Coordinates of C-alpha atoms and ligand atoms in Angstrom, one line a residue:
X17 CA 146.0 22.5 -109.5
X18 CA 145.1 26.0 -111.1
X19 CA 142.6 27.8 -109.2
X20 CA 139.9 29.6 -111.3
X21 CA 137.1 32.1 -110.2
X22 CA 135.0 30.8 -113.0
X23 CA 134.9 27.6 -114.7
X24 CA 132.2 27.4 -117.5
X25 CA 131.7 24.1 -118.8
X26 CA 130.3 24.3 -122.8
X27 CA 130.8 26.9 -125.1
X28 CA 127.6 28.2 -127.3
X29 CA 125.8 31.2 -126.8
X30 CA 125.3 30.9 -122.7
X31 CA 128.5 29.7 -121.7
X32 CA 130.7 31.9 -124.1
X33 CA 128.8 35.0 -123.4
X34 CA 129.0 34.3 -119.7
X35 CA 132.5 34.3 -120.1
X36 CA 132.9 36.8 -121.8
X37 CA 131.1 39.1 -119.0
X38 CA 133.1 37.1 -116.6
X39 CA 136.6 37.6 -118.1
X40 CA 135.4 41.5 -118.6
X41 CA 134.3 41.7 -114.9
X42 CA 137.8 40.6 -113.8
X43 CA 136.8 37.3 -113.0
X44 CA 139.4 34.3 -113.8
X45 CA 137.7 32.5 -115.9
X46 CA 138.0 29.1 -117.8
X47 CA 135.5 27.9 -120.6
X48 CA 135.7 24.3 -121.6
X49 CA 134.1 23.3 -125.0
X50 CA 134.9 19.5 -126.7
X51 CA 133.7 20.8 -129.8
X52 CA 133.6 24.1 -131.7
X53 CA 133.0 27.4 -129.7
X54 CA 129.8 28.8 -130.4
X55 CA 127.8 25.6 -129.7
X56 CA 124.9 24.3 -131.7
X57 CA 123.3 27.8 -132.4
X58 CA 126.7 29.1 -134.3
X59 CA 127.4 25.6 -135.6
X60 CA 125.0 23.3 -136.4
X61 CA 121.5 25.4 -136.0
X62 CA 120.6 29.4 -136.0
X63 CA 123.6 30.8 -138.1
X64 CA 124.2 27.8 -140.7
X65 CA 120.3 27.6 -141.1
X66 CA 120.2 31.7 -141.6
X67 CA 122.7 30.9 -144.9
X68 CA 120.4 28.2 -146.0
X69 CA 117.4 30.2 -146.1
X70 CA 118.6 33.7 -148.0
X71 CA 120.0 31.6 -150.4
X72 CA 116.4 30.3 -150.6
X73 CA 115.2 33.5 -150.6
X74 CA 117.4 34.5 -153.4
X75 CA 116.2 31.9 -155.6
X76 CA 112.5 32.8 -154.8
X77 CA 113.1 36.4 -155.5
X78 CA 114.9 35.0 -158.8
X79 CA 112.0 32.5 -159.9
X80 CA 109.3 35.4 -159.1
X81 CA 111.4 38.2 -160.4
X82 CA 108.7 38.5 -163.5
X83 CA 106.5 40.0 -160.4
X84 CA 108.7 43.1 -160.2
X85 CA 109.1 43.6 -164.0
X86 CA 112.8 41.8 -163.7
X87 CA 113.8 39.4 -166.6
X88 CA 115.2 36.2 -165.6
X89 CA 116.6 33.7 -168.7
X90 CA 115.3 30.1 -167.3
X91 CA 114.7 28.9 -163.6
X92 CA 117.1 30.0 -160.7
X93 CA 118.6 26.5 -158.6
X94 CA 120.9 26.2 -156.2
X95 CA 124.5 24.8 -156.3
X96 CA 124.1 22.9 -153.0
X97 CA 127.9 22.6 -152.3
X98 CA 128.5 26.5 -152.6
X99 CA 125.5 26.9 -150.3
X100 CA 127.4 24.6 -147.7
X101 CA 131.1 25.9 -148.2
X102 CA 129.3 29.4 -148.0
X103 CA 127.9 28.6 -145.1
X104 CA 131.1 26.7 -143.6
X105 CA 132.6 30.3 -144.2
X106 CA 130.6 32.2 -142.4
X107 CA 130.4 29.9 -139.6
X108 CA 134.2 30.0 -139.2
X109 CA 134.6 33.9 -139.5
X110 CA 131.9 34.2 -136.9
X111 CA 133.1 31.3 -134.7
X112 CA 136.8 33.3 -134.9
X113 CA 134.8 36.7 -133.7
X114 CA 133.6 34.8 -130.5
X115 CA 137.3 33.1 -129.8
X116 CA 138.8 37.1 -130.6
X117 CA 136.6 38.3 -128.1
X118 CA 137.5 35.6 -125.5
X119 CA 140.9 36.6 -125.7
X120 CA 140.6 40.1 -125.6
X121 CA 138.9 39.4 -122.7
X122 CA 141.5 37.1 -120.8
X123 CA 139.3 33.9 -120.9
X124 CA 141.2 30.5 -121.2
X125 CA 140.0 28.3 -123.6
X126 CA 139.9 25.0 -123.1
X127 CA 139.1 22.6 -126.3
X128 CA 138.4 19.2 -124.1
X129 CA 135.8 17.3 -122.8
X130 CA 135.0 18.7 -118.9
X131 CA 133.9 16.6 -116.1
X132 CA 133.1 17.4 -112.6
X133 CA 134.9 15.1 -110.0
X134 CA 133.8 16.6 -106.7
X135 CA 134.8 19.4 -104.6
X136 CA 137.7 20.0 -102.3
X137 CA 138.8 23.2 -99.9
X138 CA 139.5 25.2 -102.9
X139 CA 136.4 24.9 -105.1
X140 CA 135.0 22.0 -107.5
X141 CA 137.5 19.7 -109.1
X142 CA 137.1 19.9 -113.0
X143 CA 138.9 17.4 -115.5
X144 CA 139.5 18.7 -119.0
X145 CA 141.0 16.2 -120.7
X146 CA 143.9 15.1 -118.9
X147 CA 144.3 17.8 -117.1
X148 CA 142.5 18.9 -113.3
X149 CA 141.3 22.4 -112.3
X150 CA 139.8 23.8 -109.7
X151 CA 136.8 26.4 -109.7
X152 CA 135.2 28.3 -107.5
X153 CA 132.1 28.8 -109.0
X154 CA 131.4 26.6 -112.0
X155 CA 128.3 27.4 -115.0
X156 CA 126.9 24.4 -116.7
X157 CA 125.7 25.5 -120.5
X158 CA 126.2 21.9 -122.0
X159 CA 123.3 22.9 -124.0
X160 CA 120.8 20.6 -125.7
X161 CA 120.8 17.9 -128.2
X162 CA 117.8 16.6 -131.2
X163 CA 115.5 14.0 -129.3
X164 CA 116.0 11.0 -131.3
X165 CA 112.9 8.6 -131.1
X166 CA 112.4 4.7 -131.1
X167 CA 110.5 4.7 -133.9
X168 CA 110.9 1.5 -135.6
X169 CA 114.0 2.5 -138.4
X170 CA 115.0 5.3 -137.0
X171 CA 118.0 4.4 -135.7
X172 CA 119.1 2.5 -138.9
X173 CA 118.5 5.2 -140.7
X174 CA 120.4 7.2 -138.9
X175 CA 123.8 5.2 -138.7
X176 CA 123.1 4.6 -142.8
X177 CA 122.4 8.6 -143.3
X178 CA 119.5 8.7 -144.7
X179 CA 117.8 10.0 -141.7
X180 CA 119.3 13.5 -140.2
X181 CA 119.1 16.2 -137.6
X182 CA 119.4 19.9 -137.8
X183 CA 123.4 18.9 -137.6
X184 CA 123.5 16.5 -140.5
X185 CA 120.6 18.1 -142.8
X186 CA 123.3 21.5 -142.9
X187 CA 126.0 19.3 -144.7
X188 CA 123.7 18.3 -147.5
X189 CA 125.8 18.9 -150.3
X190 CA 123.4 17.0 -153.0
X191 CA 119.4 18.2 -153.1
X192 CA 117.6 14.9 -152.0
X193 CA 114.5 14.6 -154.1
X194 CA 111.7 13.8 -151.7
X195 CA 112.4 14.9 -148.2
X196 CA 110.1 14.0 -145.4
X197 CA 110.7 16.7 -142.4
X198 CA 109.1 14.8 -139.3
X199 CA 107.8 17.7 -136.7
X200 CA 106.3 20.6 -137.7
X201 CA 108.3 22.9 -135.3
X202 CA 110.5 25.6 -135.9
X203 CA 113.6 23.7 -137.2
X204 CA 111.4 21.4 -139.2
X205 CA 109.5 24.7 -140.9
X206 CA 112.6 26.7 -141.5
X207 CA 113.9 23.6 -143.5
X208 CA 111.0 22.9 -145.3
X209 CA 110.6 26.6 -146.1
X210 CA 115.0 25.7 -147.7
X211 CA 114.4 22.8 -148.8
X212 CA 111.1 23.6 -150.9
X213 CA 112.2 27.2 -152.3
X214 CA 115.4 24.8 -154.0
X215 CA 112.7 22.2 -155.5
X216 CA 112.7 19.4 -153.3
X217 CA 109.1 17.6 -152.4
X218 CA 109.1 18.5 -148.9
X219 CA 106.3 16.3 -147.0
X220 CA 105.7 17.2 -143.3
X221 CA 104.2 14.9 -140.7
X222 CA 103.2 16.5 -137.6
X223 CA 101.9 14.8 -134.5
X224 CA 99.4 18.4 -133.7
X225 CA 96.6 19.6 -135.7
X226 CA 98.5 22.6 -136.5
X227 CA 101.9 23.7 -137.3
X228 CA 104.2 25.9 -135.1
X229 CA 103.5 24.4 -131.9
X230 CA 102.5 27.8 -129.8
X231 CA 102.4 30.1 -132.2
X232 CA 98.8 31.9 -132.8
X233 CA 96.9 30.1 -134.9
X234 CA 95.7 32.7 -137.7
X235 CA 99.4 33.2 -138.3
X236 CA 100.3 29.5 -138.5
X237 CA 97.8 28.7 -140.5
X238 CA 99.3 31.8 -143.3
X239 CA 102.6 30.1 -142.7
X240 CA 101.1 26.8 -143.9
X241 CA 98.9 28.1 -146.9
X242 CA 102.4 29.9 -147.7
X243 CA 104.9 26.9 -148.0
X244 CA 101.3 24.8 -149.6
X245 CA 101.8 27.2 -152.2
X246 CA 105.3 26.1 -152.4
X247 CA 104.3 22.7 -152.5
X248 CA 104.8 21.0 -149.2
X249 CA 102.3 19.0 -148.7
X250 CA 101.4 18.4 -144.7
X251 CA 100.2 15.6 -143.2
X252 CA 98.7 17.0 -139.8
X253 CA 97.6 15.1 -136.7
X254 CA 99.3 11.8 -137.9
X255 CA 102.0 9.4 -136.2
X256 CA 105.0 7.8 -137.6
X257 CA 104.7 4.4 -137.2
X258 CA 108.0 3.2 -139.4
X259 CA 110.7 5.0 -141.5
X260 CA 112.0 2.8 -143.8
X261 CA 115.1 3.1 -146.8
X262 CA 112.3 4.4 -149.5
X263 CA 109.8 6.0 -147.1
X264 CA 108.4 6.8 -144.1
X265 CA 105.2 5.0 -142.9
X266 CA 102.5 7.1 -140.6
X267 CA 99.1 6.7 -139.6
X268 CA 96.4 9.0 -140.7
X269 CA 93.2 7.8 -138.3
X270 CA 94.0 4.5 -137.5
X271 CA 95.1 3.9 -141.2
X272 CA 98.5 3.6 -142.6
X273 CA 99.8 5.8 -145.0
X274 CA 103.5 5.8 -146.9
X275 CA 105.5 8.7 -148.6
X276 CA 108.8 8.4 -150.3
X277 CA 111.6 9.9 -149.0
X278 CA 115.2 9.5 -149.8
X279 CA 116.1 11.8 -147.0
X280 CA 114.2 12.0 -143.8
X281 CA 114.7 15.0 -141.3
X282 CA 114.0 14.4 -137.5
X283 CA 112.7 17.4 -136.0
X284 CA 110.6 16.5 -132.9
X285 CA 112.5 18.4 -130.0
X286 CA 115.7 18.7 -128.8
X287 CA 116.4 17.8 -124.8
X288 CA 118.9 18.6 -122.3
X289 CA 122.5 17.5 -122.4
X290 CA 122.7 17.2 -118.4
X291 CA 124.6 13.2 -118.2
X292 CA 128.1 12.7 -118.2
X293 CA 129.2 15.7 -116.9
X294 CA 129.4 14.5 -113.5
X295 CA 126.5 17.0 -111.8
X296 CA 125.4 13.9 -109.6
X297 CA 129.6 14.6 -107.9
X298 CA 128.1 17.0 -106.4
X299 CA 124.5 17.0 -105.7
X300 CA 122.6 19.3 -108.8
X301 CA 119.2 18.6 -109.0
X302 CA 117.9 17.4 -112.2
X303 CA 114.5 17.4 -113.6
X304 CA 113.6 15.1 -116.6
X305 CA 117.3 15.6 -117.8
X306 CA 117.5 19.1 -117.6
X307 CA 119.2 21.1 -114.7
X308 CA 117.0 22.3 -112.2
X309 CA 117.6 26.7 -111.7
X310 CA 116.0 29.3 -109.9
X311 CA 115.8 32.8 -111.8
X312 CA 119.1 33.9 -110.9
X313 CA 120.5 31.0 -112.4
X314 CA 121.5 28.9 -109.4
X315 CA 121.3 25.3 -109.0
X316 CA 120.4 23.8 -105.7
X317 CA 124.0 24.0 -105.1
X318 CA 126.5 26.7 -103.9
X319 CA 128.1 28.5 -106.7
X320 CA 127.1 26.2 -109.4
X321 CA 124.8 27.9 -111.8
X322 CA 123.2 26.4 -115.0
X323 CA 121.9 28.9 -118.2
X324 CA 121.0 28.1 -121.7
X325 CA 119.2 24.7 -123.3
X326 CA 120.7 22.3 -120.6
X327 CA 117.6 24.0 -117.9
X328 CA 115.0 23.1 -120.0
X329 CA 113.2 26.0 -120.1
X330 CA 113.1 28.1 -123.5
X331 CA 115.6 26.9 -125.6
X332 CA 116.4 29.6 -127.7
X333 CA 119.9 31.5 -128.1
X334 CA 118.7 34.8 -127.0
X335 CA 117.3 33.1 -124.0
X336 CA 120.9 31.5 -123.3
X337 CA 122.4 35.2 -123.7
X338 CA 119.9 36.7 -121.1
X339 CA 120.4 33.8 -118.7
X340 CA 124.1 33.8 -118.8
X341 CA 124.0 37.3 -118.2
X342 CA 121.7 36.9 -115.1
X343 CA 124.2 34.1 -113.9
X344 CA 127.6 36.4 -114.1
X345 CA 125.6 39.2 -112.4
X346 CA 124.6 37.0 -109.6
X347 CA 128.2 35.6 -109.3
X348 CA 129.5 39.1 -109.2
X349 CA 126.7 40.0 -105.7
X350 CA 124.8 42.4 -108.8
X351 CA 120.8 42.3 -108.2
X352 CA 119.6 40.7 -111.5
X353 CA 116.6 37.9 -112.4
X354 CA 115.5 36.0 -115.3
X355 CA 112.4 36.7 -116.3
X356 CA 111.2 34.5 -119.4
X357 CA 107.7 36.0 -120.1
X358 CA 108.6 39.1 -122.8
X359 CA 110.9 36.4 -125.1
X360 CA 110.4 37.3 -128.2
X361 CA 110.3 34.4 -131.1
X362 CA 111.6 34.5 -134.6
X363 CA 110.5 31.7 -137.6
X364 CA 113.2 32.6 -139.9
X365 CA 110.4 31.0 -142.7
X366 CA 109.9 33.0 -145.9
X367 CA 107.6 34.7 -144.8
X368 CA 108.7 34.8 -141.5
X369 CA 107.1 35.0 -138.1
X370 CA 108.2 37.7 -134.9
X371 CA 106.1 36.6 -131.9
X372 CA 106.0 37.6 -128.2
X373 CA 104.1 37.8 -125.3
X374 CA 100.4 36.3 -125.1
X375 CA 98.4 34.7 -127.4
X376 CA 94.8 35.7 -128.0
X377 CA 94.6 32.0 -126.6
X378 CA 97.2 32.1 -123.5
X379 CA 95.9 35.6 -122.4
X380 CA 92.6 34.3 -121.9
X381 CA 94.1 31.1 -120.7
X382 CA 95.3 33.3 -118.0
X383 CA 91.5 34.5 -117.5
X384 CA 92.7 38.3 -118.7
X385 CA 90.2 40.8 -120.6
X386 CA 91.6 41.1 -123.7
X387 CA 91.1 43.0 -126.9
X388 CA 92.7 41.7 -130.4
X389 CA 93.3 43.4 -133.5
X390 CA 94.7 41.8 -136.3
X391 CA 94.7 43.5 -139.9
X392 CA 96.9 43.1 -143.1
X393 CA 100.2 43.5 -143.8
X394 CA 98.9 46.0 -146.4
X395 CA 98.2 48.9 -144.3
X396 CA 101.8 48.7 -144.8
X397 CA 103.5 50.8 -148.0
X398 CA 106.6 49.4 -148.0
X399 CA 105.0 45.8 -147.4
X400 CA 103.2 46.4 -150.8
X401 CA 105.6 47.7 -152.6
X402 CA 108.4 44.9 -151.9
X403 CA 105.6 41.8 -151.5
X404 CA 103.9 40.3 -154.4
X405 CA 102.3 37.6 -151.9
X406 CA 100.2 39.9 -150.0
X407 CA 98.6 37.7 -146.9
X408 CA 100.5 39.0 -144.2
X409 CA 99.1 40.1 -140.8
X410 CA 99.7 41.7 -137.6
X411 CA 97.6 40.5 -134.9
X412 CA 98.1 42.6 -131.6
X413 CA 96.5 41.1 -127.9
X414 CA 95.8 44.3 -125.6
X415 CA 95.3 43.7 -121.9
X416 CA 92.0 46.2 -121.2
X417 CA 92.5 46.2 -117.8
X418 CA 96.0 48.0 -117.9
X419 CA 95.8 49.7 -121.2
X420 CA 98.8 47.8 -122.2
X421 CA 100.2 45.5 -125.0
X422 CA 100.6 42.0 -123.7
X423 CA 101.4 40.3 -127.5
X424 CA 102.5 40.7 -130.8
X425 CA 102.2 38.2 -134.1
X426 CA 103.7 39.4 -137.6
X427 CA 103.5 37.2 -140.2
X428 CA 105.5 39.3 -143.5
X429 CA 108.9 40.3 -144.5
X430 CA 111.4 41.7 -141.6
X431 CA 108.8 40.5 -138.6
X432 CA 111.9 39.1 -137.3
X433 CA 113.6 42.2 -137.2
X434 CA 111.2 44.9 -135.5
X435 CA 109.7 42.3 -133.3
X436 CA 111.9 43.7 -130.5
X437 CA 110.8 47.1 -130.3
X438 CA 106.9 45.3 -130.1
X439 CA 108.6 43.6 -127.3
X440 CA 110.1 46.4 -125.6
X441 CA 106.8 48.1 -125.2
X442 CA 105.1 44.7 -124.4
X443 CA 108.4 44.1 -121.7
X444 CA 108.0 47.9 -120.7
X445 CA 104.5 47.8 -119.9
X446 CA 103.8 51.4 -122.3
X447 CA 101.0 52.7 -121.9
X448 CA 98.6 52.5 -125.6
X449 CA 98.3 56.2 -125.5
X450 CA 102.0 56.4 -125.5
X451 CA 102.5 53.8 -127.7
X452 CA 100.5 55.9 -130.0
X453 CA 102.8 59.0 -129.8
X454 CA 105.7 57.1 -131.1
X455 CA 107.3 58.2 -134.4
X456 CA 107.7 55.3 -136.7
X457 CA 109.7 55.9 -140.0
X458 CA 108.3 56.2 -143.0
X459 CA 107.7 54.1 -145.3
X460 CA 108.7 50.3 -143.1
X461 CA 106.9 47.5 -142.8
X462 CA 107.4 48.2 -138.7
X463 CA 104.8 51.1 -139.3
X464 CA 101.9 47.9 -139.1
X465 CA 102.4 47.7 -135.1
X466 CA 101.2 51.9 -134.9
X467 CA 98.5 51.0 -138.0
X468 CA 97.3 47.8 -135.6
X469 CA 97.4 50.4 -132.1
X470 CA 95.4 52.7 -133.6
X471 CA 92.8 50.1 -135.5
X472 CA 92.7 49.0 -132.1
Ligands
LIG21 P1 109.8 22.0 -131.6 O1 109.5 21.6 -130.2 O2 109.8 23.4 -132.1 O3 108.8 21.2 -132.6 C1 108.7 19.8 -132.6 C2 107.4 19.4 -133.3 O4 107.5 18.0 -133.5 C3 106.2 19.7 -132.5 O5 105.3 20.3 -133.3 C4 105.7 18.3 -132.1 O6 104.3 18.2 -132.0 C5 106.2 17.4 -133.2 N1 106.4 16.0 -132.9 C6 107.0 15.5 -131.8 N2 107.0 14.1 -131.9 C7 106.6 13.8 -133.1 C8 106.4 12.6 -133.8 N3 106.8 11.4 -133.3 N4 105.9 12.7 -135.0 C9 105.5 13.9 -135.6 N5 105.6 15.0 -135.0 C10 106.2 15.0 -133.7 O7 111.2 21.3 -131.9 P2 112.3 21.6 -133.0 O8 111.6 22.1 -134.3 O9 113.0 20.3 -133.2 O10 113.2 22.7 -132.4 C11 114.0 22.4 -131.3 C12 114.3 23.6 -130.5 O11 115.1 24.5 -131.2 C13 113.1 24.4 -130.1 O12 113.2 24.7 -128.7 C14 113.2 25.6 -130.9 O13 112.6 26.7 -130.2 C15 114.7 25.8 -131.1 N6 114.9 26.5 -132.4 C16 114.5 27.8 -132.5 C17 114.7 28.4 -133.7 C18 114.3 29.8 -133.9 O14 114.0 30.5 -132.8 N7 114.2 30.4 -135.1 C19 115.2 27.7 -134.9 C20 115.5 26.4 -134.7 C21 115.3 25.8 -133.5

């Protein structure tokens, strides 16, 4: 039986990166994925989605280009099955990037299903296939799957089609006509914020008063009015009771409701894909399905470390990277922790939403003595100048005991893209005076985080 110093079972964004830094730190190392490489984020979720939605944004900047003095000959639609095979095509180039650097950096890949079979003097046993290997250390980042609920039709609608998950939903290559997006989450707004900019009736029914599960509420509520003005129409604090060929019955208080759908997207969670890997071989704890860690990454069991969705902590891609990283630093004796409280958080929406840190909510939560700010996106020049919708805002949560920024929530164009450097100073602790002797260029929309300090 091959010996391995590294055997990573799964590969998306924790186990391939892990690997990666494995193979680079002269560790022997095996991955083992039974599907694509690059997991559900490259595959089925955060790249495929990001295709989806610029083609959106394309045909909103089309069907609003008499805003910026553009003529447009009739209304801008999309041809559904390019938007898939353009998708398909970037998924593959970027899938063949991750297997390139694999290579280059001597990691075996493994294209089988893995499962632990117990341990022996050299290490843990690991099937792949047909074939037995042994590891001594092993990384679980089997990663997560959608929560599919026992609501009455679901399952039938499922096996006939008609209802989908983030997996399904990206294959669309005809526009349903009324889709009903059940969870008001981040995967369930990103595809409404798709599926309505392309002319489908998007209806959303979400279990919460609110949208956007923790985000701060003044900026979920903007998100809402936004897509509203779109024309999804949301149906909050309600409960699917039924979802049927033609529809999808909930219940509004205590009354039932029905809206027609000939597509139905499930969007209520996703959990931990922690059975059938053979983890109860040899001992790992596991907590309502997900793999119990420690912030270095460890299980409860020597050399056997768990990063990404299958720990059940912040299932998020970037999250996955972090973690994995903490895990092959660990492995290699390097001093490293995870530390999940400066993640920042991206609603690819149009508009879309960069978060981290504390809430105006959560920081007082935490009994803290804070001071918000939020003002418009329209401090901003370049904001003005690119936006015809003008209702974004940056809201800011200042701890006043340290002088420091402990939160950040944009609502507007390229939030998504500078929200790491409000998380850098958020992560770093900086000072507000220092914060304030930053030089931001001129004109960005990023100049709204010094515009908000100073307002402050
Ligand atoms: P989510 O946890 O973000 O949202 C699920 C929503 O469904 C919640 O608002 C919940 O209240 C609601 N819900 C639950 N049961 C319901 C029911 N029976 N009826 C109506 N509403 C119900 O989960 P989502 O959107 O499925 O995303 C899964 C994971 O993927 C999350 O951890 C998310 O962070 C991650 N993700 C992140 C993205 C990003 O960072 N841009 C993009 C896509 C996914």
């Amino acid at each position: 039986m091959e010996i391995y110093d590294l055997i990573v079972i799964g590969g998306g964004p924790a186990g391939y990166l892990a690997a990666e830094r494995a193979g680079h730190a002269g560790l022997k190392t095996m991955v083992v994925e039974k599907n694509e490489f690059g997991g559900v984020c490259l595959n089925e979720g955060c790249v495929p989605s990001k295709t989806f939605l610029n083609s959106a944004k394309v045909v909103d900047y089309a069907n609003h280009a008499a805003k910026y003095g553009v003529k447009v000959d009739g209304k801008a639609t999309v041809d559904q099955k390019f938007v898939v095979e353009r998708k398909n095509g970037v998924v593959k180039m970027l899938v063949s990037g991750i297997k390139a650097a694999l290579k280059k950096n001597k990691v075996v890949m493994k294209s089988a299903t893995a499962f632990i079979e117990g341990k022996d003097v050299n290490g843990y046993i690991v099937k792949a296939g047909e074939e037995k290997f042994s590891a001594k250390r092993l990384l679980i980042a089997t990663g997560s799957t959608a929560v599919v609920p026992p609501i009455p039709g679901v399952k039938e609608g499922v096996t006939a089609g008609y209802v989908l998950t983030n997996k399904e939903v990206l294959d669309l290559t005809e526009l349903p006509k009324n889709l009903v997006v059940i969870g008001g989450g981040v995967i369930g707004l990103e595809l409404t914020s798709y599926f309505s900019s392309v002319g489908v009736n998007v209806t959303v029914i979400e279990m919460l008063d609110k949208i956007a599960g923790p985000t701060e509420k003044e900026i979920s509520s903007i998100l809402q009015k936004s897509l509203e003005r779109k024309g999804v129409k949301f149906n909050l604090g309600c409960k699917v009771v039924a979802v049927e060929k033609d529809g999808v019955v909930f219940e509004r208080d205590g009354k039932q409701e029905k809206v027609p759908a000939d597509k139905v997207l499930l969007s209520i969670g996703r959990r931990a894909v922690s059975a059938n890997i053979g983890l109860e071989n040899i001992g790992v704890n596991i907590e309502r399905g997900a793999i119990v860690t420690d912030d270095k990454m460890q299980t409860n069991v020597a050399n056997v470390y768990a990063a990404g969705d299958v720990n059940g902590k912040i299932m998020l891609a970037h999250t996955a990277y972090r973690e994995a990283e903490v895990a092959i630093n660990n492995m290699l004796g390097k001093k490293d922790i995870m530390r999940y409280n400066v993640i920042p958080s991206v609603i690819y929406t149009n508009p879309e939403v960069g978060s981290v840190g504390d809430t105006e909510e959560s920081a007082k939560a935490r009994g803290l003595d804070v001071k918000c700010v939020s003002i418009p996106m329209t401090y901003s020049g370049r904001y003005v100048a690119e936006n015809t919708d003008l209702d974004g805002i940056c809201k800011l949560v200042i701890n006043k005991a340290t002088n420091t920024l402990i939160g950040a929530h944009i609502i507007g164009s390229y939030a998504g893209e500078f929200i790491v450097a409000v998380s850098a100073m958020v992560d770093l602790e900086v000072d507000i005076e220092n914060i304030k002797k930053l030089v931001f260029p001129h004109p960005t929309v990023c100049e709204i985080v010094r515009e908000a300090i100073f307002q402050a």
